[in-house]
PDB file of C-alpha atoms and ligand atoms in Angstrom:
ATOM      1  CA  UNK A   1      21.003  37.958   4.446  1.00 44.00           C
ATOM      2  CA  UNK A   2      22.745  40.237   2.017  1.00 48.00           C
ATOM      3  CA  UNK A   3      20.858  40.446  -1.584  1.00 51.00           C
ATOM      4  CA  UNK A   4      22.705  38.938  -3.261  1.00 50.00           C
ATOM      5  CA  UNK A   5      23.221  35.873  -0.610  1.00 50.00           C
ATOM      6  CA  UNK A   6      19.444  35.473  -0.856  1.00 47.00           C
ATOM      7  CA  UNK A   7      19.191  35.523  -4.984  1.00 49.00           C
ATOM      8  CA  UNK A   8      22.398  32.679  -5.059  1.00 48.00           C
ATOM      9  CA  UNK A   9      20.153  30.601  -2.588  1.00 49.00           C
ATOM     10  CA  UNK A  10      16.460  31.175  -4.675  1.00 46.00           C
ATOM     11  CA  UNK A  11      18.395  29.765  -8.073  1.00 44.00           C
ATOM     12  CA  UNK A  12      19.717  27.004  -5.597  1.00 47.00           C
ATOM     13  CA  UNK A  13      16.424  26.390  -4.505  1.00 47.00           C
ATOM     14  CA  UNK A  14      14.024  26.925  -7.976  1.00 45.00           C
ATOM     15  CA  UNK A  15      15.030  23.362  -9.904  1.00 45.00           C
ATOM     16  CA  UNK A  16      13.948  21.525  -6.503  1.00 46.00           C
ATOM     17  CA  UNK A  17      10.483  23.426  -6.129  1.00 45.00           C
ATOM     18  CA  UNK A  18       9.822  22.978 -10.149  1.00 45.00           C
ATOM     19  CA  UNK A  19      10.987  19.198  -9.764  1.00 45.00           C
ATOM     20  CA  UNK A  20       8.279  18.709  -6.601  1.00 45.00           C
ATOM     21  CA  UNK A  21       5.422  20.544  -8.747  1.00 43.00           C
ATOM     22  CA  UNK A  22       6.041  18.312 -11.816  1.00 44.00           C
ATOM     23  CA  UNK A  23       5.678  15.503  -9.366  1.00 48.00           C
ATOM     24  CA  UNK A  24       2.404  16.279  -7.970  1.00 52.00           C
ATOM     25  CA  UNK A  25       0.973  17.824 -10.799  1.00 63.00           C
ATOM     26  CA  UNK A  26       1.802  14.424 -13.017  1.00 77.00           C
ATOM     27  CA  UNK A  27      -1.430  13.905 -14.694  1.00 92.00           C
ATOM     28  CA  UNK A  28      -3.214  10.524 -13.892  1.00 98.00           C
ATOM     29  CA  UNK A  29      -4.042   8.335 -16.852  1.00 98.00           C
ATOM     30  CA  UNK A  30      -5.930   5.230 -17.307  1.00 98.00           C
ATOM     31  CA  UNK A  31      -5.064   2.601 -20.017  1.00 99.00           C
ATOM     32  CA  UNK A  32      -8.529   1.188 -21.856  1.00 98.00           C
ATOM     33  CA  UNK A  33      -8.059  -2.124 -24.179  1.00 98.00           C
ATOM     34  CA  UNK A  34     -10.131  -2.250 -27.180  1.00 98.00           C
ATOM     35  CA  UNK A  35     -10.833  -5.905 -27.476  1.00 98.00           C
ATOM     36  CA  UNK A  36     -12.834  -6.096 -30.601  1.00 98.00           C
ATOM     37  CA  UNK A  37     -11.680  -6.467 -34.161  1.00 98.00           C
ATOM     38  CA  UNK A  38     -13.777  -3.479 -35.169  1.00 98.00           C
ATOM     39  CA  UNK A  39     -11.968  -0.744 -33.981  1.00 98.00           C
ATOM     40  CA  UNK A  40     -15.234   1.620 -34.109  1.00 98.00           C
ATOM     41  CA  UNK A  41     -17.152  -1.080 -33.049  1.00 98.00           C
ATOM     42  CA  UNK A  42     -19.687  -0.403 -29.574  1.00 98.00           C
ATOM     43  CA  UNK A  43     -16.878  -1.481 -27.702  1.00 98.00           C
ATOM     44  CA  UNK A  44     -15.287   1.078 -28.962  1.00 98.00           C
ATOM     45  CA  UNK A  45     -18.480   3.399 -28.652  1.00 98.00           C
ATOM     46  CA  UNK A  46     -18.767   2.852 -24.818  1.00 98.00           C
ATOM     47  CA  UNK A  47     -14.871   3.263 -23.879  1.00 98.00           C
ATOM     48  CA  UNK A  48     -14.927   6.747 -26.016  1.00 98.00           C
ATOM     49  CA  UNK A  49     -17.567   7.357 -23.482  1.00 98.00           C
ATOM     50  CA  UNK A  50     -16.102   6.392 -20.411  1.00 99.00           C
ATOM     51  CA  UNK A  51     -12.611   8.406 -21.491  1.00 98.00           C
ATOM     52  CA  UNK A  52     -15.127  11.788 -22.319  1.00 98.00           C
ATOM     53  CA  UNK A  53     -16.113  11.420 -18.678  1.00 98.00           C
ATOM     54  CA  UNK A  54     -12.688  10.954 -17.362  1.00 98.00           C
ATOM     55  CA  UNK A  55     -11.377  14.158 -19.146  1.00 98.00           C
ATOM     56  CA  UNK A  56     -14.118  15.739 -17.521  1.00 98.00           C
ATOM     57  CA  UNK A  57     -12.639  14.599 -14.158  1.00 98.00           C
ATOM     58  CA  UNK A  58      -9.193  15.693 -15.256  1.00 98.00           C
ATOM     59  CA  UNK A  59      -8.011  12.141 -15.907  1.00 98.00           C
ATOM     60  CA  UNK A  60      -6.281  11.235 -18.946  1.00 98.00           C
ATOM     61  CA  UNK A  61      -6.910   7.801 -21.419  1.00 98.00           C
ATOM     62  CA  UNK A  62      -5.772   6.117 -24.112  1.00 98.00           C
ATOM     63  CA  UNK A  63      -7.994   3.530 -25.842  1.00 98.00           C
ATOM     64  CA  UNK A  64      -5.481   0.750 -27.434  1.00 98.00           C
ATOM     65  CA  UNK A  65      -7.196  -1.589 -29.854  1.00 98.00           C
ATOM     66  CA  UNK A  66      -6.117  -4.597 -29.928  1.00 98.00           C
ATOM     67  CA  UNK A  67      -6.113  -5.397 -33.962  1.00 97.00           C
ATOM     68  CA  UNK A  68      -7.625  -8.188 -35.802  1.00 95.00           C
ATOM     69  CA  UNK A  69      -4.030  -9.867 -36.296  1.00 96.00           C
ATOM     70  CA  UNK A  70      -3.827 -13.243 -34.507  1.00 96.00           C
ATOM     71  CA  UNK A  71      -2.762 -13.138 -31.226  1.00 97.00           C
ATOM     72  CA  UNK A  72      -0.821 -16.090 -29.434  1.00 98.00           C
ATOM     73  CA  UNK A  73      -2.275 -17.540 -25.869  1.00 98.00           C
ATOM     74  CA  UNK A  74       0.067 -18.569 -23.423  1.00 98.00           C
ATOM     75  CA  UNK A  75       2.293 -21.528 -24.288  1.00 98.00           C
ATOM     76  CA  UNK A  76       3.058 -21.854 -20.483  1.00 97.00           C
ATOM     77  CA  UNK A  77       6.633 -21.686 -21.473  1.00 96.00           C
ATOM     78  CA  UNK A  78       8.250 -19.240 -18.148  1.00 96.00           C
ATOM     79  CA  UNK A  79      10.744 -17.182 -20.554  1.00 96.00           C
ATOM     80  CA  UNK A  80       8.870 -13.911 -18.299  1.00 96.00           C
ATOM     81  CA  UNK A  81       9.906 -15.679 -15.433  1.00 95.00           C
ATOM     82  CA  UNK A  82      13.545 -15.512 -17.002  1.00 92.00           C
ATOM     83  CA  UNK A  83      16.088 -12.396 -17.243  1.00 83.00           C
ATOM     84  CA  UNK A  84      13.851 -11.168 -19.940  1.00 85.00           C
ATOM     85  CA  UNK A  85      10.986 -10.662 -17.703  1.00 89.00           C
ATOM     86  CA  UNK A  86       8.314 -10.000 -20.991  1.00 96.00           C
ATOM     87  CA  UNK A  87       6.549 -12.305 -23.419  1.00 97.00           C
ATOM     88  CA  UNK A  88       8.390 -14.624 -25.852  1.00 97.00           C
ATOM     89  CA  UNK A  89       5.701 -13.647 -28.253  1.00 97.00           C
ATOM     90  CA  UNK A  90       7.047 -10.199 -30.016  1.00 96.00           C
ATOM     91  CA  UNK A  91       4.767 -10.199 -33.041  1.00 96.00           C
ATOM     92  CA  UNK A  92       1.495  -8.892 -31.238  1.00 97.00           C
ATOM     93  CA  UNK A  93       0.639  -6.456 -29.048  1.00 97.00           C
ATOM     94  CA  UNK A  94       0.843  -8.003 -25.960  1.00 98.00           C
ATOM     95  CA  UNK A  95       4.302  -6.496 -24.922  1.00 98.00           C
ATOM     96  CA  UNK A  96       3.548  -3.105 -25.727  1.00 98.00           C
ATOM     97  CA  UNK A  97       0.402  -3.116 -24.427  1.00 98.00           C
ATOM     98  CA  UNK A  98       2.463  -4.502 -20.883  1.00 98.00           C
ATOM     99  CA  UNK A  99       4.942  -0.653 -21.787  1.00 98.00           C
ATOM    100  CA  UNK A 100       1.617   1.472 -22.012  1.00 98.00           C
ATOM    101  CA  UNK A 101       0.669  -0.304 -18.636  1.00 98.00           C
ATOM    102  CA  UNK A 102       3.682   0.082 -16.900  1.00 97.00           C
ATOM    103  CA  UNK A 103       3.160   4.344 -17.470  1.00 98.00           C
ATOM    104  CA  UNK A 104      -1.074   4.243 -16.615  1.00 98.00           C
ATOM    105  CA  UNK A 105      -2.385   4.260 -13.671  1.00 98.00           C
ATOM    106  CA  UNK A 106      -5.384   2.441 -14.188  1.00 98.00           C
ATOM    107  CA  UNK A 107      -6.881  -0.299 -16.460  1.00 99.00           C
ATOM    108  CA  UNK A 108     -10.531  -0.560 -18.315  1.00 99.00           C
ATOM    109  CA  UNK A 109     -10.809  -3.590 -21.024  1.00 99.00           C
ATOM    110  CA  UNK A 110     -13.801  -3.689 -22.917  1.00 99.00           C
ATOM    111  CA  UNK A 111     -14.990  -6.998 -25.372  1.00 99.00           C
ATOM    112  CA  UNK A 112     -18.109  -7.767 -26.926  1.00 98.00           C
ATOM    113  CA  UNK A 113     -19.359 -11.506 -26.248  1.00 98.00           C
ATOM    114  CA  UNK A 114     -18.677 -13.789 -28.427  1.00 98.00           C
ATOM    115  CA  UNK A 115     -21.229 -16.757 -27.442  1.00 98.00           C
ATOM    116  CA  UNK A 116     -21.761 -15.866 -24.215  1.00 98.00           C
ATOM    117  CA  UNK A 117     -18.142 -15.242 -24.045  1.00 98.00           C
ATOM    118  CA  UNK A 118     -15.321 -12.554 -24.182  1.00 98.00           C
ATOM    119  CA  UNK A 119     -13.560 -12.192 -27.469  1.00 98.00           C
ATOM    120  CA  UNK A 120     -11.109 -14.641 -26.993  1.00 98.00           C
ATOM    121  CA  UNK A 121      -8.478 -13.053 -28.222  1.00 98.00           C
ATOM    122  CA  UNK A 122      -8.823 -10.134 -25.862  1.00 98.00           C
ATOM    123  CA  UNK A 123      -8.925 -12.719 -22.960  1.00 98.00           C
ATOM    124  CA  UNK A 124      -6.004 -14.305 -24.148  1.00 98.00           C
ATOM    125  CA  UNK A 125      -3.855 -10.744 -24.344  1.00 98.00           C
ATOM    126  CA  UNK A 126      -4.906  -9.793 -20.513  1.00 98.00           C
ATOM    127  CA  UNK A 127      -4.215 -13.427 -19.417  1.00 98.00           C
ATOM    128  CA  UNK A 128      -0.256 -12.950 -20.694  1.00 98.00           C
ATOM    129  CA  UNK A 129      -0.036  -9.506 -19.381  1.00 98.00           C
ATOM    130  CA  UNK A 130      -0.960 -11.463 -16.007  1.00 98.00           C
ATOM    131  CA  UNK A 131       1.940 -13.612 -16.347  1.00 97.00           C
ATOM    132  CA  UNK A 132       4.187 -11.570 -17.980  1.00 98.00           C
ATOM    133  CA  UNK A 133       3.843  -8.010 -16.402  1.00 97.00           C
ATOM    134  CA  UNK A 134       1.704  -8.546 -13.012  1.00 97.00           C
ATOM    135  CA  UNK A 135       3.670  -5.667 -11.563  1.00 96.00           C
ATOM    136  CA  UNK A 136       2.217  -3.445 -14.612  1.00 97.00           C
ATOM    137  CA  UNK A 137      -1.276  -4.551 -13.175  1.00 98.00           C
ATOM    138  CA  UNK A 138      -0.708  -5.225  -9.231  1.00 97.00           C
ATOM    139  CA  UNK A 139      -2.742  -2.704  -6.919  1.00 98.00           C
ATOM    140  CA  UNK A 140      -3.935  -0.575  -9.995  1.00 98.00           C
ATOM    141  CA  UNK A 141      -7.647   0.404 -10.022  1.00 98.00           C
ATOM    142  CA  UNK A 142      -9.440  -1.947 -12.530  1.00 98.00           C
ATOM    143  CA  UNK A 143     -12.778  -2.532 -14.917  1.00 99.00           C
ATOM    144  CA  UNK A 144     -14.013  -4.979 -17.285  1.00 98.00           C
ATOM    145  CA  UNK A 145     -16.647  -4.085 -19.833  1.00 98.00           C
ATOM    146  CA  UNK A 146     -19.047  -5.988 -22.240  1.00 98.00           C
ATOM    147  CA  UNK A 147     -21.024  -5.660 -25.091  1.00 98.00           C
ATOM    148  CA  UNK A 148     -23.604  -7.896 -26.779  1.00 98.00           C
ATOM    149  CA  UNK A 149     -26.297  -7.641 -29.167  1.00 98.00           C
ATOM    150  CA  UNK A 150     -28.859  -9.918 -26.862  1.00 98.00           C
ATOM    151  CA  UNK A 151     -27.420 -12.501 -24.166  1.00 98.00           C
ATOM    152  CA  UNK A 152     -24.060 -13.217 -22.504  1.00 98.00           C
ATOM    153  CA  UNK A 153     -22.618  -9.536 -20.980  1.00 98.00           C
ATOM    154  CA  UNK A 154     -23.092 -10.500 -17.903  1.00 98.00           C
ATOM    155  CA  UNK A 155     -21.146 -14.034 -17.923  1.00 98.00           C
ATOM    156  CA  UNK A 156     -18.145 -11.913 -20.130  1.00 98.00           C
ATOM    157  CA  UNK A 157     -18.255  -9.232 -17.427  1.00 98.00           C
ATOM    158  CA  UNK A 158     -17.827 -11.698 -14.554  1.00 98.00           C
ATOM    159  CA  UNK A 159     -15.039 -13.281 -16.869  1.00 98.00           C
ATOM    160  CA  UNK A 160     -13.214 -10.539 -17.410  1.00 98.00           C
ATOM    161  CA  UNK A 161     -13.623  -9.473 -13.594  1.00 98.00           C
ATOM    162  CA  UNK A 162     -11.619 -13.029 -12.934  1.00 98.00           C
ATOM    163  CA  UNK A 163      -7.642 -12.129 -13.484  1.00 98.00           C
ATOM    164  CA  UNK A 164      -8.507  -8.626 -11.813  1.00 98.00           C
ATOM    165  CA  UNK A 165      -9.461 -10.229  -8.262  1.00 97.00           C
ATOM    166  CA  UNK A 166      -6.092 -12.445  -8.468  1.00 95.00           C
ATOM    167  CA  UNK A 167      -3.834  -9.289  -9.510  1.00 97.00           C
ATOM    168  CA  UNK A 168      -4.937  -7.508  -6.438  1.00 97.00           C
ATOM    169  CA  UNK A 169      -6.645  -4.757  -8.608  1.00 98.00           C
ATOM    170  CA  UNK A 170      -9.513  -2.965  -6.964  1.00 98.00           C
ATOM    171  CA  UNK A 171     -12.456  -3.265  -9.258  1.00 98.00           C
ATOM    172  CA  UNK A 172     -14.232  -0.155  -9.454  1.00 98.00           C
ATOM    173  CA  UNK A 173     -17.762  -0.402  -9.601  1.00 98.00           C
ATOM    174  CA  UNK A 174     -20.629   1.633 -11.424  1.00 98.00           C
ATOM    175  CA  UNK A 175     -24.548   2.072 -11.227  1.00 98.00           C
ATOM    176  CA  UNK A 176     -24.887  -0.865 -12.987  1.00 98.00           C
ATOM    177  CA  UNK A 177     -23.372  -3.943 -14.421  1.00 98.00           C
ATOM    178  CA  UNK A 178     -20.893  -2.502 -17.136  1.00 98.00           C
ATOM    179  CA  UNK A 179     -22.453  -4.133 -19.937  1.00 98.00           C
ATOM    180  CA  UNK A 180     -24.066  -2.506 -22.904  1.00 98.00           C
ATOM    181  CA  UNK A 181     -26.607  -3.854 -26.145  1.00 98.00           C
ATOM    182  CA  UNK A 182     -26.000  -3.265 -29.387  1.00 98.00           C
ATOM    183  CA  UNK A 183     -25.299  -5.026 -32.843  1.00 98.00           C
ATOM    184  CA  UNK A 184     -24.317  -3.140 -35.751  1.00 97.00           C
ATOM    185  CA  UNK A 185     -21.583  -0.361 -35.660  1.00 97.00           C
ATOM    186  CA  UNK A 186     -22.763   2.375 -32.904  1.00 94.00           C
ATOM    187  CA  UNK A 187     -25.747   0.957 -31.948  1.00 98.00           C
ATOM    188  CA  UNK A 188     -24.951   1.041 -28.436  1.00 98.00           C
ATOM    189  CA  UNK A 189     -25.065   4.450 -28.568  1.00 98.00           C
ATOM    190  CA  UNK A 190     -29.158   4.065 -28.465  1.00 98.00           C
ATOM    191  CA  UNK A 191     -28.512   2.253 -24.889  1.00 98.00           C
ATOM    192  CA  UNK A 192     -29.422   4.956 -22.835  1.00 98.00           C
ATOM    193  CA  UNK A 193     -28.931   3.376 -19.827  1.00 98.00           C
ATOM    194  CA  UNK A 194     -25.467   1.355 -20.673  1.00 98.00           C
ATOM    195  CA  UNK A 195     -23.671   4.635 -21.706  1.00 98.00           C
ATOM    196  CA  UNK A 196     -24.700   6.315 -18.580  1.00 98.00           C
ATOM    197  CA  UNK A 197     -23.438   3.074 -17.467  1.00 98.00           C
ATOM    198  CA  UNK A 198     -19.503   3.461 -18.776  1.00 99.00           C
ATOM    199  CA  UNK A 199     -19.951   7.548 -17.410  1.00 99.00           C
ATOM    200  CA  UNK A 200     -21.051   6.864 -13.597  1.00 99.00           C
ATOM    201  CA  UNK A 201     -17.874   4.125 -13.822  1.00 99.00           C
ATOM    202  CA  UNK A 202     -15.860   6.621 -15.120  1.00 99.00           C
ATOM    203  CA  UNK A 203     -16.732   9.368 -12.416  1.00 98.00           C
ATOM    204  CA  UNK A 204     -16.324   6.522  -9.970  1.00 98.00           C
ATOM    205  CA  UNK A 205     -12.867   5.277 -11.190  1.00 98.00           C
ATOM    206  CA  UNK A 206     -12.015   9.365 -11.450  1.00 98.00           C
ATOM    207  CA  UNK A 207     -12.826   9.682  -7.419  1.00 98.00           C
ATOM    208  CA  UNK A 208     -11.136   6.564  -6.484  1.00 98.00           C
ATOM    209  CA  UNK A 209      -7.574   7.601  -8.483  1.00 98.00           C
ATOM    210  CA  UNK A 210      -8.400  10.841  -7.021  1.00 98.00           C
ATOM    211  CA  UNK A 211      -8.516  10.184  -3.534  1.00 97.00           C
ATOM    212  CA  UNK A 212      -5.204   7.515  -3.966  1.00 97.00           C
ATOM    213  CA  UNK A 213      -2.971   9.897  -6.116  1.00 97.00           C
ATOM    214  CA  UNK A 214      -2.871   7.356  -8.686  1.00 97.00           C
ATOM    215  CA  UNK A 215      -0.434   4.590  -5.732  1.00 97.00           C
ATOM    216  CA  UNK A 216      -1.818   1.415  -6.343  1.00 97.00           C
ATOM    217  CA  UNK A 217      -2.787  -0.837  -3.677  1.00 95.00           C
ATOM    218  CA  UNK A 218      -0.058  -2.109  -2.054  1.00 93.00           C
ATOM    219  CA  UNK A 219       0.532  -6.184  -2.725  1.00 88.00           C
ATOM    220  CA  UNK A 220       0.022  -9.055   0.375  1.00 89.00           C
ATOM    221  CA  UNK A 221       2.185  -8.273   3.432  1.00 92.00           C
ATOM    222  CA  UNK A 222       2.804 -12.485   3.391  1.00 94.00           C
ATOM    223  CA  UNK A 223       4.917 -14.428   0.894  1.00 92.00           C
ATOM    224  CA  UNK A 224       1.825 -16.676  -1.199  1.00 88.00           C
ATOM    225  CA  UNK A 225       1.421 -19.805  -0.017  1.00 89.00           C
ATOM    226  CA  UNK A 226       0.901 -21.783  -2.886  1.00 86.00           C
ATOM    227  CA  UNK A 227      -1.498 -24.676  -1.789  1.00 87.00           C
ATOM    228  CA  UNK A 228      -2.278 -26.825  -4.940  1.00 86.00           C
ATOM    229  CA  UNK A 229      -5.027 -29.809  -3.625  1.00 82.00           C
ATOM    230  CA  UNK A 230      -3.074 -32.784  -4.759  1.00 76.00           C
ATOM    231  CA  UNK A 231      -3.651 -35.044  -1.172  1.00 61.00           C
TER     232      UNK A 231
HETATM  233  C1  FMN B 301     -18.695 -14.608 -33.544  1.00 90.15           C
HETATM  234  C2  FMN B 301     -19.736 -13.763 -32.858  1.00 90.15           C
HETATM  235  C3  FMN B 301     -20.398 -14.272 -31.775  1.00 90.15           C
HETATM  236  C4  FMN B 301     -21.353 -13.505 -31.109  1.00 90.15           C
HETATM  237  N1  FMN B 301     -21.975 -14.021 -30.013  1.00 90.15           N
HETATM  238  C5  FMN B 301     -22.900 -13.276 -29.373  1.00 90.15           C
HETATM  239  C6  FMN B 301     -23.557 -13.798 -28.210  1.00 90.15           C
HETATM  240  O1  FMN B 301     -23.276 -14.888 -27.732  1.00 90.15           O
HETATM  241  N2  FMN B 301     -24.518 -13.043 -27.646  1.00 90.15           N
HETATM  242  C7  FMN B 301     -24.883 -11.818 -28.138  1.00 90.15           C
HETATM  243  O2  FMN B 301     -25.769 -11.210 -27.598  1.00 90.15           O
HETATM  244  N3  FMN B 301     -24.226 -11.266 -29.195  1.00 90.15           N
HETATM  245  C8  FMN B 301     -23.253 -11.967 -29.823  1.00 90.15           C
HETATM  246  N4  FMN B 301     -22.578 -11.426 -30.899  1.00 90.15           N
HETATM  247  C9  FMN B 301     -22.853 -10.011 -31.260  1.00 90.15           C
HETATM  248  C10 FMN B 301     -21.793  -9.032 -30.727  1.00 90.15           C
HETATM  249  O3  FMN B 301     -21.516  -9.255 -29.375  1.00 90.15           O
HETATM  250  C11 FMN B 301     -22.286  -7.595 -30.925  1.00 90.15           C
HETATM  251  O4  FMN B 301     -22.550  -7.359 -32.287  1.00 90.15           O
HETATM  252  C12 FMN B 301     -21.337  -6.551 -30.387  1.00 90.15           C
HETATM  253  O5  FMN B 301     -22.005  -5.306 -30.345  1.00 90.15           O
HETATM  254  C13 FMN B 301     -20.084  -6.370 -31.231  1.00 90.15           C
HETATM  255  O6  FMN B 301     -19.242  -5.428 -30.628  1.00 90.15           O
HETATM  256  P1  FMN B 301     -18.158  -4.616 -31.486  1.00 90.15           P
HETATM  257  O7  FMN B 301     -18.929  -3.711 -32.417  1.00 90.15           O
HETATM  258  O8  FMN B 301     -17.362  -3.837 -30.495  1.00 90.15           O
HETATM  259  O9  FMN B 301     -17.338  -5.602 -32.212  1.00 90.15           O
HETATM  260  C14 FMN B 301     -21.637 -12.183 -31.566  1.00 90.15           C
HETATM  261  C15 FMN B 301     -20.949 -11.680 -32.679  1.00 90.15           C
HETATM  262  C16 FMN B 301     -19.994 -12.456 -33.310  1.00 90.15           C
HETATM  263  C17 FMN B 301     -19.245 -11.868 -34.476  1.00 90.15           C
END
């Protein structure tokens, strides 16, 4: 091939290669929700800890807090279901949490209990996302952690666990339960054991996102058959 033959076909050639490198080397990110009031809270404490750890791995996060502004629960009313597949409810942050979702790869929510309880107000922001942008959730690698000053992680973290299991997220495990004590403003930092905790997850959610490339788990192969136990 004459010289110049062979410099025509490299230009052709160049925008593909760069387009094919951007692809692959698209940085993975996972999307952590803040559900406390006190944005610096120890929920906030343990999910700074867990996104250290993932920029070690070469993972990127963003911690979105979810405010101390009321936040609706779902009025049932099926407007996602409509043309305008999002939640009637424009005046909190459940819609743009649903964007940042859409663009992450991966989910972590963190709450502190509230009597032996998630925040509710961080339960009732994941429970519209559900509804309202399951494909922003389906197949992608998921966590749930909780924070309390003495009793109740352990129900939260199993509550919080709940709409993961039905969204057909993977939960990614740790060393531990991913729950964490502390009371006052960055106490939890003095947990030893639950920050190590929030890293191992990390590491662990790292390796599985890793070894995917970031594709989420594909959905069932069967159309749901909705069975609803009224005989
Ligand atoms: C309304 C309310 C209820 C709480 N209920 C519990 C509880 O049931 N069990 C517990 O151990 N701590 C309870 N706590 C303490 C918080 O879970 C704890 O201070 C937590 O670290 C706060 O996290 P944050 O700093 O991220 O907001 C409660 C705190 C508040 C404000």
């Amino acid at each position: 091939m004459k010289k110049a033959a062979i410099a025509a076909t490299a230009v052709a050639v160049a925008p593909l290669v760069e387009t094919a490198c951007a692809q692959t080397t698209k940085k993975m990110k996972v999307l952590m929700i803040n559900g406390s009031p006190h944005q610096n809270g120890n929920t906030a404490t343990a999910l700074q800890e867990a996104a250290a750890q993932l920029k070690e791995n070469g993972i990127d996060s963003e911690i979105v807090w979810i405010g101390n502004a009321p936040v609706h629960g779902c009025i049932a009313c099926g407007h996602c279901k409509s043309q305008e597949p999002k939640c009637i409810f424009d005046d909190d942050i459940c819609n743009q949490v649903a964007a940042k979702m859409k663009e992450s790869d991966a989910l972590i929510v963190g709450s502190p209990v509230y009597y032996g309880q998630p925040n509710g107000a961080v339960l009732a922001i994941v429970q519209r996302l559900c509804y309202s942008a399951g494909g922003a959730l389906s197949g992608k690698p998921a966590a749930a952690f909780a924070v309390c000053r003495r009793g109740g992680a352990t129900a939260s973290f199993q509550t919080m666990n709940m709409p993961f299991m039905m969204m057909n997220m993977p939960v990614v495990t740790s060393q531990y339960w991913n729950i964490g004590y502390g009371q006052s403003q960055g106490q939890i930092a003095q947990d030893a054991e639950g920050m190590q905790t929030m890293r191992t997850l990390a590491n662990n959610m790292a390796a599985l996102l890793k070894a995917t490339g970031g594709k989420p788990m594909p959905g069932p192969s069967e159309r749901t058959t909705f069975t609803n136990f009224i005989k």
